């Protein structure tokens, strides 16, 4: 009925907001980087897939907390969590589909989508025809997305790369502990070893970046006055 559809629409809209944080552009990253260098496909996929699982778990937990705080109807809370679960399963399937795109094997992508849609249509249609409520309808999508993920995992493992988890961490060459950036603008610059600006000397690298920042700041401020770096022994501007 209208009430059940309204609850479902609310759940989908609510999940659509939180689900943004489960991707962060990783699907596009996998397609672009693997298509460029297939020798590193396993490493790219492992890192992106692992991060995707972590972000998806965080989104699921955050969704449970937020909906519990703003909604008192237990039926709606349960519905939101079910919808969240099948959307997250769909999200973690996206890296697998991205590999199919990167290798230009769209027949695998098409097979997954067709099977997924047929299962969802068959189960959901049967449930609606027999007068079941919205929860069994949502379960139909949960089943179809789960089957799609399992089939995708089998296809990618047999034809491209082993489905595995892994996470590469970058260590700052300058060492040190945690740095809290409260009032400054923090950024990172990655320079390939073969680039003319690359240097083994850390101070030379700092000088290169600082000169680039000075030129960018001068253009941004549109000033003719030359900008200079703050001396090493200068006091912080916000201290007495």
mmCIF file of C-alpha atoms in Angstrom:
data_model
loop_
_atom_site.group_PDB
_atom_site.id
_atom_site.type_symbol
_atom_site.label_atom_id
_atom_site.label_comp_id
_atom_site.label_asym_id
_atom_site.label_seq_id
_atom_site.Cartn_x
_atom_site.Cartn_y
_atom_site.Cartn_z
ATOM 1 C CA UNK A 1 0.000 0.000 0.000
ATOM 2 C CA UNK A 2 0.897 3.701 0.035
ATOM 3 C CA UNK A 3 2.139 3.539 3.627
ATOM 4 C CA UNK A 4 4.483 0.642 2.932
ATOM 5 C CA UNK A 5 5.826 2.328 -0.206
ATOM 6 C CA UNK A 6 6.361 5.540 1.777
ATOM 7 C CA UNK A 7 8.436 3.664 4.348
ATOM 8 C CA UNK A 8 10.501 2.052 1.607
ATOM 9 C CA UNK A 9 11.069 5.403 -0.129
ATOM 10 C CA UNK A 10 12.211 6.935 3.161
ATOM 11 C CA UNK A 11 14.645 4.059 3.747
ATOM 12 C CA UNK A 12 16.136 4.349 0.236
ATOM 13 C CA UNK A 13 16.488 8.138 0.516
ATOM 14 C CA UNK A 14 18.075 7.863 3.955
ATOM 15 C CA UNK A 15 20.606 5.249 2.815
ATOM 16 C CA UNK A 16 21.342 7.248 -0.333
ATOM 17 C CA UNK A 17 22.749 10.051 1.826
ATOM 18 C CA UNK A 18 25.028 7.916 3.986
ATOM 19 C CA UNK A 19 26.111 5.635 1.140
ATOM 20 C CA UNK A 20 28.094 8.453 -0.475
ATOM 21 C CA UNK A 21 30.859 7.832 2.045
ATOM 22 C CA UNK A 22 31.178 4.138 1.120
ATOM 23 C CA UNK A 23 32.662 4.778 -2.314
ATOM 24 C CA UNK A 24 34.824 7.933 -2.308
ATOM 25 C CA UNK A 25 35.634 7.465 -5.995
ATOM 26 C CA UNK A 26 37.235 4.031 -5.613
ATOM 27 C CA UNK A 27 35.249 2.428 -8.438
ATOM 28 C CA UNK A 28 36.532 5.032 -10.890
ATOM 29 C CA UNK A 29 40.035 4.632 -9.475
ATOM 30 C CA UNK A 30 40.038 0.858 -10.070
ATOM 31 C CA UNK A 31 38.853 1.189 -13.671
ATOM 32 C CA UNK A 32 41.392 3.908 -14.498
ATOM 33 C CA UNK A 33 44.459 2.469 -12.798
ATOM 34 C CA UNK A 34 43.998 -1.194 -13.723
ATOM 35 C CA UNK A 35 43.310 -0.317 -17.357
ATOM 36 C CA UNK A 36 46.611 1.604 -17.347
ATOM 37 C CA UNK A 37 48.729 -1.022 -15.624
ATOM 38 C CA UNK A 38 47.294 -4.522 -15.374
ATOM 39 C CA UNK A 39 50.493 -5.797 -13.752
ATOM 40 C CA UNK A 40 49.431 -3.972 -10.573
ATOM 41 C CA UNK A 41 45.787 -5.060 -10.807
ATOM 42 C CA UNK A 42 45.960 -7.304 -7.735
ATOM 43 C CA UNK A 43 47.488 -4.577 -5.564
ATOM 44 C CA UNK A 44 45.046 -1.902 -6.726
ATOM 45 C CA UNK A 45 42.072 -4.187 -6.204
ATOM 46 C CA UNK A 46 43.178 -5.437 -2.773
ATOM 47 C CA UNK A 47 43.636 -1.915 -1.407
ATOM 48 C CA UNK A 48 40.428 -0.531 -2.882
ATOM 49 C CA UNK A 49 38.320 -3.561 -1.919
ATOM 50 C CA UNK A 50 39.656 -3.608 1.653
ATOM 51 C CA UNK A 51 39.044 0.107 2.067
ATOM 52 C CA UNK A 52 35.583 -0.345 0.579
ATOM 53 C CA UNK A 53 34.757 -3.005 3.192
ATOM 54 C CA UNK A 54 35.973 -0.754 6.017
ATOM 55 C CA UNK A 55 33.989 2.249 4.783
ATOM 56 C CA UNK A 56 30.884 0.131 4.169
ATOM 57 C CA UNK A 57 31.041 -1.289 7.698
ATOM 58 C CA UNK A 58 31.440 2.232 9.079
ATOM 59 C CA UNK A 59 28.449 3.437 7.038
ATOM 60 C CA UNK A 60 26.326 0.528 8.251
ATOM 61 C CA UNK A 61 27.188 1.227 11.904
ATOM 62 C CA UNK A 62 26.633 4.972 11.473
ATOM 63 C CA UNK A 63 23.278 4.299 9.811
ATOM 64 C CA UNK A 64 22.189 2.087 12.715
ATOM 65 C CA UNK A 65 23.151 4.757 15.256
ATOM 66 C CA UNK A 66 21.571 7.682 13.414
ATOM 67 C CA UNK A 67 18.274 5.954 12.580
ATOM 68 C CA UNK A 68 17.976 4.718 16.181
ATOM 69 C CA UNK A 69 18.332 8.296 17.416
ATOM 70 C CA UNK A 70 15.865 9.957 15.038
ATOM 71 C CA UNK A 71 13.248 7.221 14.613
ATOM 72 C CA UNK A 72 11.180 5.412 17.235
ATOM 73 C CA UNK A 73 9.178 3.109 14.970
ATOM 74 C CA UNK A 74 10.932 -0.272 15.185
ATOM 75 C CA UNK A 75 9.461 -1.398 11.843
ATOM 76 C CA UNK A 76 11.033 1.563 10.052
ATOM 77 C CA UNK A 77 14.358 1.049 11.842
ATOM 78 C CA UNK A 78 14.416 -2.612 10.811
ATOM 79 C CA UNK A 79 13.454 -1.695 7.248
ATOM 80 C CA UNK A 80 16.192 0.944 7.012
ATOM 81 C CA UNK A 81 18.797 -1.534 8.237
ATOM 82 C CA UNK A 82 17.680 -4.182 5.724
ATOM 83 C CA UNK A 83 17.790 -1.668 2.869
ATOM 84 C CA UNK A 84 21.173 -0.487 4.118
ATOM 85 C CA UNK A 85 22.477 -4.057 4.081
ATOM 86 C CA UNK A 86 21.491 -4.836 0.502
ATOM 87 C CA UNK A 87 22.791 -1.461 -0.711
ATOM 88 C CA UNK A 88 26.130 -2.101 1.011
ATOM 89 C CA UNK A 89 26.371 -5.575 -0.548
ATOM 90 C CA UNK A 90 25.803 -3.873 -3.884
ATOM 91 C CA UNK A 91 28.536 -1.340 -3.035
ATOM 92 C CA UNK A 92 31.166 -3.967 -2.254
ATOM 93 C CA UNK A 93 30.281 -5.665 -5.548
ATOM 94 C CA UNK A 94 31.211 -2.497 -7.460
ATOM 95 C CA UNK A 95 35.008 -3.062 -7.286
ATOM 96 C CA UNK A 96 34.472 -6.492 -8.875
ATOM 97 C CA UNK A 97 32.428 -4.973 -11.690
ATOM 98 C CA UNK A 98 35.084 -2.276 -12.054
ATOM 99 C CA UNK A 99 37.689 -4.966 -12.771
ATOM 100 C CA UNK A 100 35.490 -6.323 -15.569
ATOM 101 C CA UNK A 101 35.341 -2.814 -17.019
ATOM 102 C CA UNK A 102 39.087 -2.299 -16.674
ATOM 103 C CA UNK A 103 39.803 -5.535 -18.561
ATOM 104 C CA UNK A 104 37.079 -4.674 -21.096
ATOM 105 C CA UNK A 105 35.226 -7.899 -20.376
ATOM 106 C CA UNK A 106 31.763 -6.397 -20.216
ATOM 107 C CA UNK A 107 30.109 -9.746 -20.880
ATOM 108 C CA UNK A 108 30.882 -10.681 -17.249
ATOM 109 C CA UNK A 109 29.425 -7.376 -16.084
ATOM 110 C CA UNK A 110 26.288 -7.969 -18.144
ATOM 111 C CA UNK A 111 25.838 -11.522 -16.849
ATOM 112 C CA UNK A 112 25.978 -10.297 -13.234
ATOM 113 C CA UNK A 113 23.453 -7.537 -13.833
ATOM 114 C CA UNK A 114 21.042 -9.803 -15.747
ATOM 115 C CA UNK A 115 21.135 -12.557 -13.110
ATOM 116 C CA UNK A 116 20.759 -10.013 -10.328
ATOM 117 C CA UNK A 117 17.741 -8.368 -11.975
ATOM 118 C CA UNK A 118 16.046 -11.663 -12.859
ATOM 119 C CA UNK A 119 16.346 -12.952 -9.288
ATOM 120 C CA UNK A 120 15.056 -9.681 -7.830
ATOM 121 C CA UNK A 121 12.205 -9.455 -10.343
ATOM 122 C CA UNK A 122 11.190 -13.087 -9.907
ATOM 123 C CA UNK A 123 11.171 -13.139 -6.102
ATOM 124 C CA UNK A 124 9.766 -9.618 -5.628
ATOM 125 C CA UNK A 125 7.076 -10.165 -8.270
ATOM 126 C CA UNK A 126 5.972 -13.425 -6.684
ATOM 127 C CA UNK A 127 5.854 -11.837 -3.230
ATOM 128 C CA UNK A 128 3.852 -8.826 -4.377
ATOM 129 C CA UNK A 129 1.454 -11.026 -6.368
ATOM 130 C CA UNK A 130 0.782 -13.096 -3.250
ATOM 131 C CA UNK A 131 0.178 -10.038 -1.093
ATOM 132 C CA UNK A 132 3.287 -10.042 1.079
ATOM 133 C CA UNK A 133 4.449 -6.833 2.759
ATOM 134 C CA UNK A 134 7.439 -4.616 2.139
ATOM 135 C CA UNK A 135 9.960 -6.554 4.252
ATOM 136 C CA UNK A 136 9.880 -9.731 2.126
ATOM 137 C CA UNK A 137 10.099 -7.433 -0.930
ATOM 138 C CA UNK A 138 13.343 -5.932 0.444
ATOM 139 C CA UNK A 139 14.651 -9.434 1.187
ATOM 140 C CA UNK A 140 14.293 -10.233 -2.523
ATOM 141 C CA UNK A 141 16.823 -7.511 -3.340
ATOM 142 C CA UNK A 142 19.071 -8.653 -0.513
ATOM 143 C CA UNK A 143 19.136 -12.166 -1.990
ATOM 144 C CA UNK A 144 19.731 -10.959 -5.562
ATOM 145 C CA UNK A 145 22.632 -8.660 -4.578
ATOM 146 C CA UNK A 146 24.182 -11.404 -2.452
ATOM 147 C CA UNK A 147 24.057 -13.860 -5.364
ATOM 148 C CA UNK A 148 25.570 -11.207 -7.639
ATOM 149 C CA UNK A 149 28.455 -10.666 -5.227
ATOM 150 C CA UNK A 150 29.200 -14.394 -4.889
ATOM 151 C CA UNK A 151 29.104 -14.945 -8.652
ATOM 152 C CA UNK A 152 31.266 -11.876 -9.221
ATOM 153 C CA UNK A 153 33.824 -13.096 -6.694
ATOM 154 C CA UNK A 154 33.993 -16.479 -8.464
ATOM 155 C CA UNK A 155 34.358 -14.885 -11.916
ATOM 156 C CA UNK A 156 37.082 -12.451 -10.885
ATOM 157 C CA UNK A 157 39.058 -15.150 -9.054
ATOM 158 C CA UNK A 158 38.946 -17.599 -11.955
ATOM 159 C CA UNK A 159 39.569 -15.157 -14.804
ATOM 160 C CA UNK A 160 41.519 -12.167 -13.513
ATOM 161 C CA UNK A 161 42.850 -11.872 -9.970
ATOM 162 C CA UNK A 162 42.376 -13.721 -6.694
ATOM 163 C CA UNK A 163 39.791 -12.100 -4.472
ATOM 164 C CA UNK A 164 41.824 -11.174 -1.397
ATOM 165 C CA UNK A 165 42.272 -8.432 1.169
ATOM 166 C CA UNK A 166 45.318 -6.248 1.595
ATOM 167 C CA UNK A 167 46.278 -2.771 2.616
ATOM 168 C CA UNK A 168 49.461 -0.852 1.807
ATOM 169 C CA UNK A 169 50.498 1.866 4.220
ATOM 170 C CA UNK A 170 52.738 4.796 3.370
ATOM 171 C CA UNK A 171 55.306 5.872 5.952
ATOM 172 C CA UNK A 172 56.388 9.489 6.179
ATOM 173 C CA UNK A 173 60.134 9.691 5.437
ATOM 174 C CA UNK A 174 60.411 12.534 7.949
ATOM 175 C CA UNK A 175 59.273 10.222 10.758
ATOM 176 C CA UNK A 176 57.509 11.579 13.825
ATOM 177 C CA UNK A 177 54.172 10.849 15.419
ATOM 178 C CA UNK A 178 50.675 12.163 14.826
ATOM 179 C CA UNK A 179 50.466 15.744 13.562
ATOM 180 C CA UNK A 180 47.282 17.693 14.284
ATOM 181 C CA UNK A 181 46.490 20.134 11.468
ATOM 182 C CA UNK A 182 44.050 22.537 13.098
ATOM 183 C CA UNK A 183 44.644 25.917 11.463
ATOM 184 C CA UNK A 184 46.818 25.056 8.484
ATOM 185 C CA UNK A 185 46.265 23.573 5.047
ATOM 186 C CA UNK A 186 47.750 20.072 4.780
ATOM 187 C CA UNK A 187 48.497 18.428 1.456
ATOM 188 C CA UNK A 188 50.680 15.713 -0.047
ATOM 189 C CA UNK A 189 52.787 15.747 -3.189
ATOM 190 C CA UNK A 190 53.719 12.493 -4.941
ATOM 191 C CA UNK A 191 56.639 12.728 -7.377
ATOM 192 C CA UNK A 192 57.728 9.697 -9.457
ATOM 193 C CA UNK A 193 61.358 8.686 -9.050
ATOM 194 C CA UNK A 194 62.058 9.397 -12.711
ATOM 195 C CA UNK A 195 60.702 12.972 -12.578
ATOM 196 C CA UNK A 196 63.292 15.780 -12.997
ATOM 197 C CA UNK A 197 62.116 17.370 -9.746
ATOM 198 C CA UNK A 198 62.695 14.190 -7.723
ATOM 199 C CA UNK A 199 65.585 14.365 -5.277
ATOM 200 C CA UNK A 200 66.997 12.019 -2.659
ATOM 201 C CA UNK A 201 67.655 14.996 -0.396
ATOM 202 C CA UNK A 202 64.623 15.826 1.751
ATOM 203 C CA UNK A 203 65.463 19.542 1.996
ATOM 204 C CA UNK A 204 65.655 19.784 -1.790
ATOM 205 C CA UNK A 205 62.182 18.243 -2.016
ATOM 206 C CA UNK A 206 60.841 20.723 0.529
ATOM 207 C CA UNK A 207 62.409 23.598 -1.417
ATOM 208 C CA UNK A 208 60.782 22.410 -4.664
ATOM 209 C CA UNK A 209 57.330 22.189 -3.062
ATOM 210 C CA UNK A 210 57.703 25.507 -1.247
ATOM 211 C CA UNK A 211 58.656 27.326 -4.445
ATOM 212 C CA UNK A 212 55.593 25.858 -6.178
ATOM 213 C CA UNK A 213 53.372 26.974 -3.272
ATOM 214 C CA UNK A 214 54.833 30.486 -3.419
ATOM 215 C CA UNK A 215 54.134 30.757 -7.149
ATOM 216 C CA UNK A 216 50.576 29.451 -6.697
ATOM 217 C CA UNK A 217 49.910 31.814 -3.769
ATOM 218 C CA UNK A 218 51.216 34.780 -5.730
ATOM 219 C CA UNK A 219 48.913 33.985 -8.652
ATOM 220 C CA UNK A 220 45.957 33.393 -6.339
ATOM 221 C CA UNK A 221 46.478 36.668 -4.481
ATOM 222 C CA UNK A 222 47.180 38.484 -7.754
ATOM 223 C CA UNK A 223 49.948 40.493 -6.154
ATOM 224 C CA UNK A 224 53.095 41.892 -7.708
ATOM 225 C CA UNK A 225 54.910 41.933 -4.366
ATOM 226 C CA UNK A 226 57.261 38.956 -4.019
ATOM 227 C CA UNK A 227 56.234 36.438 -1.371
ATOM 228 C CA UNK A 228 58.809 34.923 0.965
ATOM 229 C CA UNK A 229 58.890 31.896 3.233
ATOM 230 C CA UNK A 230 58.609 32.293 6.982
ATOM 231 C CA UNK A 231 62.020 31.986 8.650
ATOM 232 C CA UNK A 232 62.692 28.711 10.466
ATOM 233 C CA UNK A 233 63.033 30.430 13.848
ATOM 234 C CA UNK A 234 59.944 32.627 13.454
ATOM 235 C CA UNK A 235 57.296 32.558 16.200
ATOM 236 C CA UNK A 236 53.795 31.337 15.418
ATOM 237 C CA UNK A 237 51.414 34.123 14.412
ATOM 238 C CA UNK A 238 48.690 33.155 16.882
ATOM 239 C CA UNK A 239 50.911 33.127 19.981
ATOM 240 C CA UNK A 240 51.688 35.966 22.357
#
